Amino acid sequence: MSKLLVLKSSTTGPTSVSNLLVEDIVTRHLDLDPATVVTERNLALDPLPHLTAMNVDGVRAHAVTDLEVETRDASDRLIAELFDADTLVIGAPMHNFSVPTTLRAWFDHVLRPQVTFGYSSAGPQGLVTGKRAILALARGGPYAEGQLDHQETYLRELLAFIGITDVEVIRAGRTAMGPEAREASTAAARADIAGLIGQRLAA
Ligand SMILES: Cc1cc2nc3c(=O)[nH]c(=O)nc-3n(C[C@H](O)[C@H](O)[C@H](O)COP(=O)(O)O)c2cc1C
């Protein structure tokens, strides 16, 4: 039985490409293993507060005020969900060359010193080990390697920092370049998912 933690961050609701790809990933897991447990957070519909001067000590220092305690408790819950899962599925549109700020807020709550990462004499060490991640990425423009990409590269860096290095990426580009381009890249990404989940579960 696998446990999926699913994060969605699209702002476009029913027409979202990344949400569609995430749902495909989840459905294929369930088809192949109906006992799969799915925990979902839609960060665009139910956003986490951003870290500010008023609440940051809840995740990065000692919580004193009510708001800091509330923030620490939220961070504890999110981290517990992450540790409980074996596979993290992240749906992310590209927003201004990076990820939506709602997804960034999730990472801000989850990157906790001594909890999800630490430092050793060898440098930073991720403490969230033994997990896989699947990224379902959508962007309006084409995918060209290394070009203005602070979406896939950033997500990979954040995940690696906490110890998740087994990362698969499903990409749909050109979603804003007309319906034909959008449909073609969505179909190709869905075919990639079919191949990926089959291989993963067979492994
Ligand atoms: C606020 C905002 C910023 C965006 N910035 C970019 C961008 O920098 N590069 C890009 O290729 N597409 C950009 N787009 C287009 C989205 O990445 C594209 O529409 C994508 O399909 C959105 O994902 P979704 O379909 O899952 O909502 C942006 C869209 C929005 C709403």
Short mmCIF file of C-alpha atoms and ligand atoms in Angstrom, two decimals:
data_model
loop_
_atom_site.label_atom_id
_atom_site.label_comp_id
_atom_site.label_asym_id
_atom_site.label_seq_id
_atom_site.Cartn_x
_atom_site.Cartn_y
_atom_site.Cartn_z
CA MET A 1 0.00 0.00 0.00
CA SER A 2 1.42 3.36 -0.96
CA LYS A 3 0.65 6.71 0.61
CA LEU A 4 0.51 9.76 -1.62
CA LEU A 5 0.72 13.33 -0.43
CA VAL A 6 -0.73 15.47 -3.22
CA LEU A 7 -0.13 19.22 -3.48
CA LYS A 8 -1.97 21.29 -6.07
CA SER A 9 -1.18 24.93 -6.70
CA SER A 10 -2.92 25.91 -9.93
CA THR A 11 -5.04 29.06 -9.93
CA THR A 12 -7.06 28.05 -13.00
CA GLY A 13 -9.39 25.50 -11.44
CA PRO A 14 -11.27 23.24 -13.86
CA THR A 15 -9.13 24.18 -16.87
CA SER A 16 -5.85 23.57 -15.08
CA VAL A 17 -3.34 21.40 -16.89
CA SER A 18 -1.23 20.67 -13.80
CA ASN A 19 -4.33 19.66 -11.80
CA LEU A 20 -5.39 17.33 -14.62
CA LEU A 21 -1.94 15.73 -14.66
CA VAL A 22 -1.96 15.35 -10.87
CA GLU A 23 -5.38 13.69 -11.04
CA ASP A 24 -4.09 11.34 -13.71
CA ILE A 25 -1.14 10.39 -11.52
CA VAL A 26 -3.43 9.71 -8.56
CA THR A 27 -5.98 7.76 -10.63
CA ARG A 28 -3.31 5.56 -12.13
CA HIS A 29 -1.90 4.78 -8.67
CA LEU A 30 -5.41 3.90 -7.47
CA ASP A 31 -6.13 1.76 -10.54
CA LEU A 32 -3.02 -0.27 -9.97
CA ASP A 33 -3.23 -0.32 -6.18
CA PRO A 34 -6.73 0.47 -4.83
CA ALA A 35 -5.36 0.47 -1.28
CA THR A 36 -3.33 3.62 -2.02
CA VAL A 37 -3.99 6.28 0.63
CA VAL A 38 -4.25 9.83 -0.75
CA THR A 39 -3.90 13.02 1.27
CA GLU A 40 -4.54 16.14 -0.80
CA ARG A 41 -3.85 19.80 -0.18
CA ASN A 42 -5.07 22.35 -2.68
CA LEU A 43 -2.80 25.26 -1.79
CA ALA A 44 -4.54 27.60 -4.25
CA LEU A 45 -7.98 27.09 -2.69
CA ASP A 46 -6.82 26.72 0.89
CA PRO A 47 -3.63 28.78 1.08
CA LEU A 48 -1.17 28.76 3.92
CA PRO A 49 -0.16 32.11 5.40
CA HIS A 50 3.10 33.50 4.13
CA LEU A 51 5.93 33.83 6.59
CA THR A 52 6.23 37.36 7.96
CA ALA A 53 8.00 39.17 10.78
CA MET A 54 5.01 38.24 12.96
CA ASN A 55 5.05 34.47 12.49
CA VAL A 56 8.46 33.35 11.18
CA ASP A 57 9.80 32.32 14.59
CA GLY A 58 7.16 29.58 14.61
CA VAL A 59 9.24 27.69 12.03
CA ARG A 60 12.73 29.11 12.34
CA ALA A 61 13.14 29.89 16.06
CA HIS A 62 11.23 29.57 19.32
CA ALA A 63 7.47 30.16 19.13
CA VAL A 64 6.28 32.61 21.79
CA THR A 65 3.28 34.58 20.57
CA ASP A 66 -0.08 32.97 19.74
CA LEU A 67 0.57 33.53 16.04
CA GLU A 68 4.01 31.92 16.25
CA VAL A 69 2.56 28.91 18.08
CA GLU A 70 -0.20 28.65 15.46
CA THR A 71 2.44 28.75 12.71
CA ARG A 72 4.59 26.12 14.43
CA ASP A 73 1.54 23.86 14.83
CA ALA A 74 0.66 24.26 11.13
CA SER A 75 4.26 23.47 10.21
CA ASP A 76 4.19 20.39 12.48
CA ARG A 77 1.03 19.13 10.74
CA LEU A 78 2.43 19.67 7.25
CA ILE A 79 5.70 17.96 8.14
CA ALA A 80 3.86 15.02 9.70
CA GLU A 81 1.90 14.61 6.45
CA LEU A 82 5.14 14.62 4.52
CA PHE A 83 6.87 12.06 6.75
CA ASP A 84 3.78 9.85 6.62
CA ALA A 85 3.75 9.72 2.80
CA ASP A 86 5.99 7.60 0.64
CA THR A 87 5.32 9.58 -2.54
CA LEU A 88 4.90 13.31 -2.88
CA VAL A 89 2.96 14.47 -5.94
CA ILE A 90 3.29 18.17 -6.70
CA GLY A 91 1.26 19.98 -9.33
CA ALA A 92 2.84 23.31 -10.23
CA PRO A 93 2.15 25.87 -12.92
CA MET A 94 4.99 28.18 -13.86
CA HIS A 95 4.26 31.61 -12.42
CA ASN A 96 6.68 34.34 -13.39
CA PHE A 97 9.41 31.79 -14.20
CA SER A 98 9.03 30.09 -10.83
CA VAL A 99 6.31 28.36 -8.80
CA PRO A 100 3.13 29.93 -7.35
CA THR A 101 3.73 31.68 -4.05
CA THR A 102 1.20 29.36 -2.40
CA LEU A 103 3.47 26.40 -3.13
CA ARG A 104 6.47 28.39 -1.94
CA ALA A 105 4.57 29.01 1.33
CA TRP A 106 4.20 25.22 1.78
CA PHE A 107 7.98 24.81 1.45
CA ASP A 108 8.51 27.73 3.85
CA HIS A 109 6.51 25.82 6.47
CA VAL A 110 8.18 22.48 5.75
CA LEU A 111 11.86 23.46 5.57
CA ARG A 112 12.52 23.34 9.34
CA PRO A 113 16.05 23.23 10.79
CA GLN A 114 16.73 20.02 12.74
CA VAL A 115 13.39 18.58 11.59
CA THR A 116 13.52 18.27 7.79
CA PHE A 117 17.13 19.37 7.30
CA GLY A 118 20.23 19.62 9.43
CA TYR A 119 23.89 20.51 9.08
CA SER A 120 26.77 18.11 9.43
CA SER A 121 30.50 18.62 8.92
CA ALA A 122 29.80 17.66 5.30
CA GLY A 123 27.29 20.52 4.92
CA PRO A 124 23.49 20.53 4.77
CA GLN A 125 21.79 17.20 5.18
CA GLY A 126 18.20 16.37 4.22
CA LEU A 127 16.30 14.45 6.87
CA VAL A 128 13.29 13.41 4.77
CA THR A 129 14.71 10.24 3.30
CA GLY A 130 13.21 7.23 1.52
CA LYS A 131 10.60 9.24 -0.39
CA ARG A 132 9.80 9.68 -4.06
CA ALA A 133 8.41 12.76 -5.70
CA ILE A 134 6.52 13.21 -8.95
CA LEU A 135 6.24 16.74 -10.31
CA ALA A 136 3.44 17.63 -12.72
CA LEU A 137 4.53 20.90 -14.29
CA ALA A 138 2.65 23.18 -16.65
CA ARG A 139 3.85 26.31 -18.34
CA GLY A 140 2.44 28.65 -20.92
CA GLY A 141 5.60 28.81 -23.02
CA PRO A 142 7.81 26.10 -24.48
CA TYR A 143 10.19 24.03 -22.43
CA ALA A 144 13.73 24.84 -23.43
CA GLU A 145 16.44 23.44 -21.26
CA GLY A 146 17.98 25.93 -18.85
CA GLN A 147 15.91 28.84 -20.17
CA LEU A 148 14.37 31.01 -17.48
CA ASP A 149 13.49 27.92 -15.53
CA HIS A 150 13.16 28.58 -11.83
CA GLN A 151 10.24 26.14 -11.68
CA GLU A 152 11.62 22.62 -12.21
CA THR A 153 15.16 23.50 -11.10
CA TYR A 154 13.90 25.24 -7.97
CA LEU A 155 11.55 22.41 -7.00
CA ARG A 156 14.35 19.87 -7.47
CA GLU A 157 16.71 21.96 -5.30
CA LEU A 158 14.14 22.42 -2.53
CA LEU A 159 13.32 18.70 -2.49
CA ALA A 160 16.97 17.67 -2.56
CA PHE A 161 17.69 20.03 0.32
CA ILE A 162 15.31 18.09 2.56
CA GLY A 163 16.52 14.72 1.27
CA ILE A 164 14.17 13.88 -1.61
CA THR A 165 16.32 13.14 -4.63
CA ASP A 166 14.22 10.44 -6.31
CA VAL A 167 12.23 12.86 -8.47
CA GLU A 168 10.32 12.21 -11.69
CA VAL A 169 9.04 15.11 -13.78
CA ILE A 170 6.03 15.26 -16.08
CA ARG A 171 6.06 18.39 -18.23
CA ALA A 172 3.39 20.13 -20.30
CA GLY A 173 4.59 23.26 -22.09
CA ARG A 174 2.97 25.64 -24.58
CA THR A 175 -0.32 25.64 -22.68
CA ALA A 176 -0.84 29.32 -23.55
CA MET A 177 0.11 28.94 -27.22
CA GLY A 178 -3.28 28.00 -28.59
CA PRO A 179 -5.63 25.06 -28.08
CA GLU A 180 -3.77 22.71 -30.44
CA ALA A 181 -0.43 23.21 -28.72
CA ARG A 182 -2.08 22.90 -25.32
CA GLU A 183 -3.89 19.69 -26.23
CA ALA A 184 -0.82 18.13 -27.80
CA SER A 185 1.44 18.83 -24.83
CA THR A 186 -1.24 17.71 -22.36
CA ALA A 187 -1.73 14.44 -24.26
CA ALA A 188 2.02 13.85 -24.40
CA ALA A 189 2.32 14.48 -20.66
CA ARG A 190 -0.55 12.07 -19.96
CA ALA A 191 1.21 9.41 -22.04
CA ASP A 192 4.37 10.06 -20.01
CA ILE A 193 2.35 9.48 -16.83
CA ALA A 194 0.98 6.16 -18.12
CA GLY A 195 4.53 4.97 -18.81
CA LEU A 196 5.92 6.30 -15.55
CA ILE A 197 3.35 4.83 -13.16
CA GLY A 198 3.49 1.42 -14.86
CA GLN A 199 7.28 1.37 -14.49
CA ARG A 200 7.21 2.66 -10.94
CA LEU A 201 4.78 0.07 -9.65
CA ALA A 202 6.55 -2.70 -11.50
CA ALA A 203 9.87 -1.67 -9.87
C1 LIG B 1 0.46 34.76 -12.65
C2 LIG B 1 0.90 33.91 -13.82
C3 LIG B 1 2.22 33.94 -14.22
C4 LIG B 1 2.65 33.14 -15.28
N1 LIG B 1 3.97 33.14 -15.62
C5 LIG B 1 4.41 32.34 -16.63
C6 LIG B 1 5.80 32.28 -16.96
O1 LIG B 1 6.64 32.92 -16.36
N2 LIG B 1 6.19 31.47 -17.98
C7 LIG B 1 5.29 30.69 -18.66
O2 LIG B 1 5.72 29.95 -19.56
N3 LIG B 1 3.96 30.71 -18.36
C8 LIG B 1 3.50 31.51 -17.35
N4 LIG B 1 2.16 31.54 -17.02
C9 LIG B 1 1.24 30.63 -17.74
C10 LIG B 1 0.99 29.36 -16.95
O3 LIG B 1 2.20 28.71 -16.58
C11 LIG B 1 0.17 28.38 -17.77
O4 LIG B 1 -1.09 28.98 -18.08
C12 LIG B 1 -0.04 27.05 -17.10
O5 LIG B 1 -0.78 26.19 -17.92
C13 LIG B 1 -0.74 27.23 -15.77
O6 LIG B 1 -0.89 25.97 -15.14
P1 LIG B 1 -2.34 25.38 -14.91
O7 LIG B 1 -2.92 25.13 -16.28
O8 LIG B 1 -2.11 24.11 -14.14
O9 LIG B 1 -3.10 26.40 -14.14
C14 LIG B 1 1.71 32.33 -15.97
C15 LIG B 1 0.36 32.31 -15.55
C16 LIG B 1 -0.04 33.09 -14.50
C17 LIG B 1 -1.48 33.06 -14.05
#
